[in-house]
PDB file of C-alpha atoms in Angstrom:
ATOM      1  CA  MET A   1     -58.975 -72.949 -45.004  1.00 83.00           C
ATOM      2  CA  LYS A   2     -60.732 -75.344 -42.659  1.00 87.00           C
ATOM      3  CA  LEU A   3     -61.682 -78.797 -43.972  1.00 89.00           C
ATOM      4  CA  PRO A   4     -65.467 -78.342 -43.475  1.00 86.00           C
ATOM      5  CA  ASN A   5     -65.383 -75.164 -45.569  1.00 88.00           C
ATOM      6  CA  GLN A   6     -63.331 -76.957 -48.239  1.00 91.00           C
ATOM      7  CA  ILE A   7     -66.029 -79.656 -48.374  1.00 91.00           C
ATOM      8  CA  THR A   8     -68.728 -76.983 -48.683  1.00 92.00           C
ATOM      9  CA  LEU A   9     -66.819 -75.232 -51.480  1.00 94.00           C
ATOM     10  CA  GLY A  10     -66.428 -78.603 -53.217  1.00 95.00           C
ATOM     11  CA  ARG A  11     -70.207 -79.030 -52.996  1.00 95.00           C
ATOM     12  CA  LEU A  12     -70.596 -75.568 -54.526  1.00 96.00           C
ATOM     13  CA  VAL A  13     -68.316 -76.457 -57.460  1.00 97.00           C
ATOM     14  CA  LEU A  14     -70.189 -79.739 -58.078  1.00 97.00           C
ATOM     15  CA  THR A  15     -73.496 -77.872 -57.923  1.00 97.00           C
ATOM     16  CA  ILE A  16     -72.408 -75.149 -60.345  1.00 97.00           C
ATOM     17  CA  VAL A  17     -71.038 -77.671 -62.854  1.00 97.00           C
ATOM     18  CA  GLY A  18     -74.245 -79.722 -62.515  1.00 97.00           C
ATOM     19  CA  LEU A  19     -76.385 -76.632 -63.100  1.00 97.00           C
ATOM     20  CA  VAL A  20     -74.343 -75.618 -66.151  1.00 97.00           C
ATOM     21  CA  VAL A  21     -74.802 -79.084 -67.664  1.00 96.00           C
ATOM     22  CA  LEU A  22     -78.502 -78.961 -66.772  1.00 96.00           C
ATOM     23  CA  ALA A  23     -78.834 -75.546 -68.434  1.00 96.00           C
ATOM     24  CA  LEU A  24     -77.449 -77.130 -71.616  1.00 94.00           C
ATOM     25  CA  HIS A  25     -80.010 -79.953 -71.433  1.00 92.00           C
ATOM     26  CA  PRO A  26     -81.909 -80.167 -74.717  1.00 91.00           C
ATOM     27  CA  LEU A  27     -85.695 -80.293 -74.593  1.00 88.00           C
ATOM     28  CA  VAL A  28     -85.918 -84.015 -75.282  1.00 88.00           C
ATOM     29  CA  ALA A  29     -87.909 -86.956 -73.994  1.00 87.00           C
ATOM     30  CA  PRO A  30     -86.804 -88.784 -70.852  1.00 91.00           C
ATOM     31  CA  GLY A  31     -83.817 -91.035 -71.474  1.00 89.00           C
ATOM     32  CA  ALA A  32     -82.827 -89.313 -74.703  1.00 91.00           C
ATOM     33  CA  TRP A  33     -79.751 -87.374 -73.505  1.00 90.00           C
ATOM     34  CA  TRP A  34     -76.693 -88.833 -71.783  1.00 91.00           C
ATOM     35  CA  GLY A  35     -75.975 -85.568 -69.971  1.00 93.00           C
ATOM     36  CA  THR A  36     -78.918 -86.154 -67.663  1.00 95.00           C
ATOM     37  CA  TRP A  37     -76.849 -88.781 -65.853  1.00 96.00           C
ATOM     38  CA  VAL A  38     -73.917 -86.378 -65.530  1.00 96.00           C
ATOM     39  CA  VAL A  39     -76.306 -83.918 -63.871  1.00 96.00           C
ATOM     40  CA  PHE A  40     -77.674 -86.692 -61.666  1.00 96.00           C
ATOM     41  CA  GLY A  41     -74.197 -87.781 -60.543  1.00 97.00           C
ATOM     42  CA  LEU A  42     -72.931 -84.279 -59.793  1.00 97.00           C
ATOM     43  CA  LEU A  43     -76.045 -83.209 -57.907  1.00 96.00           C
ATOM     44  CA  PHE A  44     -76.295 -86.549 -56.118  1.00 95.00           C
ATOM     45  CA  VAL A  45     -72.772 -86.221 -54.731  1.00 95.00           C
ATOM     46  CA  ALA A  46     -73.376 -82.564 -53.810  1.00 96.00           C
ATOM     47  CA  SER A  47     -76.580 -83.583 -51.992  1.00 94.00           C
ATOM     48  CA  ALA A  48     -75.147 -86.691 -50.351  1.00 90.00           C
ATOM     49  CA  THR A  49     -72.241 -84.744 -48.871  1.00 89.00           C
ATOM     50  CA  ASP A  50     -74.494 -82.007 -47.447  1.00 87.00           C
ATOM     51  CA  ALA A  51     -74.339 -83.366 -43.910  1.00 84.00           C
ATOM     52  CA  LEU A  52     -70.627 -84.205 -44.152  1.00 88.00           C
ATOM     53  CA  ASP A  53     -69.330 -80.647 -43.844  1.00 83.00           C
ATOM     54  CA  GLY A  54     -71.392 -79.977 -40.717  1.00 82.00           C
ATOM     55  CA  TYR A  55     -70.467 -83.321 -39.195  1.00 86.00           C
ATOM     56  CA  VAL A  56     -66.759 -82.728 -39.766  1.00 88.00           C
ATOM     57  CA  ALA A  57     -67.031 -79.179 -38.395  1.00 83.00           C
ATOM     58  CA  ARG A  58     -68.729 -80.318 -35.188  1.00 85.00           C
ATOM     59  CA  ARG A  59     -66.574 -83.432 -34.769  1.00 89.00           C
ATOM     60  CA  THR A  60     -63.283 -81.548 -35.158  1.00 89.00           C
ATOM     61  CA  GLY A  61     -64.381 -78.338 -33.443  1.00 85.00           C
ATOM     62  CA  GLN A  62     -63.977 -76.360 -36.676  1.00 84.00           C
ATOM     63  CA  THR A  63     -67.370 -74.671 -36.803  1.00 79.00           C
ATOM     64  CA  SER A  64     -67.213 -71.157 -38.176  1.00 79.00           C
ATOM     65  CA  ARG A  65     -69.393 -68.214 -39.060  1.00 77.00           C
ATOM     66  CA  VAL A  66     -68.329 -68.647 -42.698  1.00 81.00           C
ATOM     67  CA  GLY A  67     -69.438 -72.282 -42.666  1.00 81.00           C
ATOM     68  CA  ARG A  68     -72.789 -71.434 -41.052  1.00 79.00           C
ATOM     69  CA  ARG A  69     -73.476 -69.010 -43.906  1.00 83.00           C
ATOM     70  CA  LEU A  70     -71.838 -70.868 -46.782  1.00 88.00           C
ATOM     71  CA  ASP A  71     -73.539 -74.238 -46.225  1.00 89.00           C
ATOM     72  CA  PRO A  72     -77.143 -72.933 -46.461  1.00 89.00           C
ATOM     73  CA  PHE A  73     -76.108 -70.788 -49.447  1.00 92.00           C
ATOM     74  CA  VAL A  74     -74.884 -73.890 -51.300  1.00 95.00           C
ATOM     75  CA  ASP A  75     -78.086 -75.729 -50.322  1.00 94.00           C
ATOM     76  CA  LYS A  76     -80.175 -72.924 -51.806  1.00 95.00           C
ATOM     77  CA  ILE A  77     -78.188 -72.852 -55.045  1.00 97.00           C
ATOM     78  CA  LEU A  78     -78.470 -76.634 -55.323  1.00 97.00           C
ATOM     79  CA  ILE A  79     -82.219 -76.883 -54.735  1.00 97.00           C
ATOM     80  CA  CYS A  80     -83.529 -73.607 -56.159  1.00 97.00           C
ATOM     81  CA  GLY A  81     -81.192 -73.643 -59.159  1.00 97.00           C
ATOM     82  CA  THR A  82     -82.052 -77.217 -60.049  1.00 98.00           C
ATOM     83  CA  LEU A  83     -85.804 -76.715 -59.659  1.00 98.00           C
ATOM     84  CA  ILE A  84     -85.767 -73.538 -61.756  1.00 98.00           C
ATOM     85  CA  LEU A  85     -83.777 -75.183 -64.551  1.00 97.00           C
ATOM     86  CA  LEU A  86     -85.953 -78.322 -64.478  1.00 97.00           C
ATOM     87  CA  LEU A  87     -89.058 -76.162 -65.027  1.00 97.00           C
ATOM     88  CA  ARG A  88     -88.093 -75.763 -68.678  1.00 95.00           C
ATOM     89  CA  LEU A  89     -88.270 -79.515 -69.423  1.00 95.00           C
ATOM     90  CA  PRO A  90     -91.725 -80.361 -70.830  1.00 94.00           C
ATOM     91  CA  SER A  91     -91.518 -83.983 -69.675  1.00 94.00           C
ATOM     92  CA  LEU A  92     -91.475 -82.811 -66.039  1.00 96.00           C
ATOM     93  CA  ALA A  93     -94.415 -80.403 -66.273  1.00 94.00           C
ATOM     94  CA  GLU A  94     -96.792 -82.750 -64.421  1.00 95.00           C
ATOM     95  CA  LEU A  95     -94.256 -83.621 -61.739  1.00 97.00           C
ATOM     96  CA  LEU A  96     -92.896 -80.137 -61.063  1.00 98.00           C
ATOM     97  CA  PRO A  97     -95.563 -77.442 -60.791  1.00 97.00           C
ATOM     98  CA  ALA A  98     -94.271 -73.877 -61.026  1.00 97.00           C
ATOM     99  CA  TRP A  99     -96.189 -72.893 -57.886  1.00 98.00           C
ATOM    100  CA  PHE A 100     -94.108 -75.397 -55.902  1.00 98.00           C
ATOM    101  CA  VAL A 101     -90.896 -73.735 -57.086  1.00 98.00           C
ATOM    102  CA  VAL A 102     -92.284 -70.343 -56.050  1.00 98.00           C
ATOM    103  CA  VAL A 103     -93.063 -71.678 -52.551  1.00 98.00           C
ATOM    104  CA  VAL A 104     -89.553 -73.157 -52.194  1.00 98.00           C
ATOM    105  CA  VAL A 105     -87.773 -70.027 -53.447  1.00 98.00           C
ATOM    106  CA  ALA A 106     -89.958 -67.724 -51.314  1.00 97.00           C
ATOM    107  CA  ARG A 107     -89.259 -69.811 -48.207  1.00 96.00           C
ATOM    108  CA  GLU A 108     -85.519 -69.664 -48.887  1.00 95.00           C
ATOM    109  CA  PHE A 109     -85.584 -65.863 -49.295  1.00 94.00           C
ATOM    110  CA  PHE A 110     -87.610 -65.568 -46.089  1.00 94.00           C
ATOM    111  CA  VAL A 111     -85.332 -67.814 -44.010  1.00 92.00           C
ATOM    112  CA  THR A 112     -82.195 -66.106 -45.350  1.00 90.00           C
ATOM    113  CA  THR A 113     -83.623 -62.699 -44.418  1.00 91.00           C
ATOM    114  CA  VAL A 114     -84.684 -63.848 -40.959  1.00 89.00           C
ATOM    115  CA  ARG A 115     -81.340 -65.590 -40.348  1.00 87.00           C
ATOM    116  CA  GLY A 116     -79.512 -62.389 -41.277  1.00 86.00           C
ATOM    117  CA  MET A 117     -81.688 -60.312 -38.949  1.00 89.00           C
ATOM    118  CA  VAL A 118     -81.172 -62.653 -35.993  1.00 87.00           C
ATOM    119  CA  GLU A 119     -77.433 -63.128 -36.574  1.00 84.00           C
ATOM    120  CA  ALA A 120     -77.006 -59.348 -36.861  1.00 85.00           C
ATOM    121  CA  THR A 121     -77.933 -59.240 -33.166  1.00 86.00           C
ATOM    122  CA  GLY A 122     -74.980 -61.525 -32.416  1.00 80.00           C
ATOM    123  CA  ARG A 123     -77.063 -64.669 -31.899  1.00 81.00           C
ATOM    124  CA  SER A 124     -76.651 -67.901 -33.802  1.00 77.00           C
ATOM    125  CA  PHE A 125     -79.541 -68.986 -36.014  1.00 79.00           C
ATOM    126  CA  ALA A 126     -78.332 -72.360 -37.225  1.00 76.00           C
ATOM    127  CA  ALA A 127     -80.392 -74.908 -39.099  1.00 78.00           C
ATOM    128  CA  ASP A 128     -82.585 -77.154 -36.983  1.00 85.00           C
ATOM    129  CA  ASN A 129     -83.743 -80.725 -37.561  1.00 89.00           C
ATOM    130  CA  LEU A 130     -86.896 -79.656 -39.408  1.00 93.00           C
ATOM    131  CA  GLY A 131     -84.787 -77.621 -41.842  1.00 91.00           C
ATOM    132  CA  LYS A 132     -82.434 -80.566 -42.320  1.00 91.00           C
ATOM    133  CA  TRP A 133     -85.345 -82.940 -43.011  1.00 95.00           C
ATOM    134  CA  LYS A 134     -86.702 -80.392 -45.494  1.00 96.00           C
ATOM    135  CA  MET A 135     -83.373 -80.333 -47.308  1.00 95.00           C
ATOM    136  CA  THR A 136     -83.216 -84.137 -47.382  1.00 95.00           C
ATOM    137  CA  ALA A 137     -86.750 -84.394 -48.792  1.00 97.00           C
ATOM    138  CA  GLN A 138     -85.991 -81.754 -51.423  1.00 97.00           C
ATOM    139  CA  CYS A 139     -82.801 -83.595 -52.421  1.00 97.00           C
ATOM    140  CA  VAL A 140     -84.750 -86.848 -52.853  1.00 97.00           C
ATOM    141  CA  PHE A 141     -87.376 -84.984 -54.906  1.00 98.00           C
ATOM    142  CA  VAL A 142     -84.747 -83.392 -57.166  1.00 97.00           C
ATOM    143  CA  ALA A 143     -82.927 -86.723 -57.578  1.00 97.00           C
ATOM    144  CA  ALA A 144     -86.192 -88.455 -58.505  1.00 98.00           C
ATOM    145  CA  LEU A 145     -86.997 -85.768 -61.091  1.00 98.00           C
ATOM    146  CA  VAL A 146     -83.566 -85.959 -62.704  1.00 97.00           C
ATOM    147  CA  ALA A 147     -83.608 -89.779 -62.667  1.00 97.00           C
ATOM    148  CA  TYR A 148     -87.071 -89.739 -64.288  1.00 97.00           C
ATOM    149  CA  GLN A 149     -85.724 -87.406 -66.972  1.00 96.00           C
ATOM    150  CA  GLY A 150     -82.860 -89.862 -67.386  1.00 95.00           C
ATOM    151  CA  GLY A 151     -85.354 -92.590 -68.254  1.00 95.00           C
ATOM    152  CA  TRP A 152     -86.007 -94.282 -64.918  1.00 96.00           C
ATOM    153  CA  GLU A 153     -89.812 -94.477 -65.013  1.00 96.00           C
ATOM    154  CA  TRP A 154     -89.938 -96.087 -61.560  1.00 97.00           C
ATOM    155  CA  THR A 155     -88.893 -92.783 -59.961  1.00 97.00           C
ATOM    156  CA  ARG A 156     -92.136 -91.071 -61.010  1.00 97.00           C
ATOM    157  CA  PRO A 157     -94.112 -92.181 -57.905  1.00 98.00           C
ATOM    158  CA  VAL A 158     -91.102 -91.263 -55.746  1.00 98.00           C
ATOM    159  CA  ALA A 159     -91.156 -87.764 -57.250  1.00 98.00           C
ATOM    160  CA  VAL A 160     -94.911 -87.441 -56.676  1.00 98.00           C
ATOM    161  CA  ALA A 161     -94.621 -88.525 -53.047  1.00 98.00           C
ATOM    162  CA  PHE A 162     -91.642 -86.282 -52.337  1.00 98.00           C
ATOM    163  CA  LEU A 163     -93.283 -83.289 -53.989  1.00 98.00           C
ATOM    164  CA  TRP A 164     -95.863 -83.355 -51.185  1.00 98.00           C
ATOM    165  CA  ILE A 165     -93.417 -84.346 -48.448  1.00 98.00           C
ATOM    166  CA  SER A 166     -91.089 -81.529 -49.536  1.00 98.00           C
ATOM    167  CA  LEU A 167     -93.958 -79.060 -49.679  1.00 98.00           C
ATOM    168  CA  ALA A 168     -95.093 -79.925 -46.155  1.00 98.00           C
ATOM    169  CA  LEU A 169     -91.580 -79.733 -44.721  1.00 97.00           C
ATOM    170  CA  THR A 170     -90.800 -76.530 -46.641  1.00 97.00           C
ATOM    171  CA  VAL A 171     -93.845 -74.764 -45.201  1.00 97.00           C
ATOM    172  CA  LEU A 172     -93.497 -76.223 -41.690  1.00 97.00           C
ATOM    173  CA  SER A 173     -89.798 -75.424 -41.423  1.00 95.00           C
ATOM    174  CA  GLY A 174     -90.425 -71.899 -42.715  1.00 94.00           C
ATOM    175  CA  LEU A 175     -93.096 -71.373 -40.060  1.00 94.00           C
ATOM    176  CA  ASN A 176     -90.777 -72.829 -37.421  1.00 93.00           C
ATOM    177  CA  TYR A 177     -87.976 -70.425 -38.386  1.00 90.00           C
ATOM    178  CA  GLN A 178     -90.480 -67.561 -38.258  1.00 91.00           C
ATOM    179  CA  ARG A 179     -91.522 -68.605 -34.745  1.00 90.00           C
ATOM    180  CA  LYS A 180     -87.894 -68.892 -33.583  1.00 87.00           C
ATOM    181  CA  ALA A 181     -87.020 -65.512 -35.117  1.00 87.00           C
ATOM    182  CA  TRP A 182     -90.069 -63.912 -33.501  1.00 87.00           C
ATOM    183  CA  HIS A 183     -88.783 -64.968 -30.089  1.00 80.00           C
ATOM    184  CA  ALA A 184     -85.131 -64.176 -30.823  1.00 79.00           C
ATOM    185  CA  LEU A 185     -85.973 -60.675 -32.067  1.00 82.00           C
ATOM    186  CA  GLU A 186     -88.589 -60.174 -29.335  1.00 76.00           C
ATOM    187  CA  LEU A 187     -91.206 -58.921 -31.769  1.00 62.00           C
TER     188      LEU A 187
END
């Protein structure tokens, strides 16, 4: 197996373990459960290494169809899974509105569907810079939420700011993918 795909699979394992620990998170006040920092560490490393697999693939000439599909899949599990599981924590209710999670999940379903349609024609439909910025903003937002739950009050304004930054980039990147797909599919 190629190194970039091994990195991506490592990110998937970190994400799954982080989500399992997050699913076990008791409904307690911020700072009251040590496991929050385990979740933070696992998801932070999974997020921080997001660009590494693509960089290694391009740098070593090991890009693959599997990698182009696996990397966005792991991104979706990381972001959507974390946001959905964080919805159940009462202390985050003001920072994480359910409608935001619906927008993020809907955009991910849409882009996955469009990517599949375009790639079924034999054309590549790789992530663009706007999609990468969206992922970065969402990772910062998720990290700020988990850190706030861990007891770091100072991350609250970071979470508020990145809620809106993430929302804007989520919608804009979704519209951009729609525009690109429209042209690629000649609709």
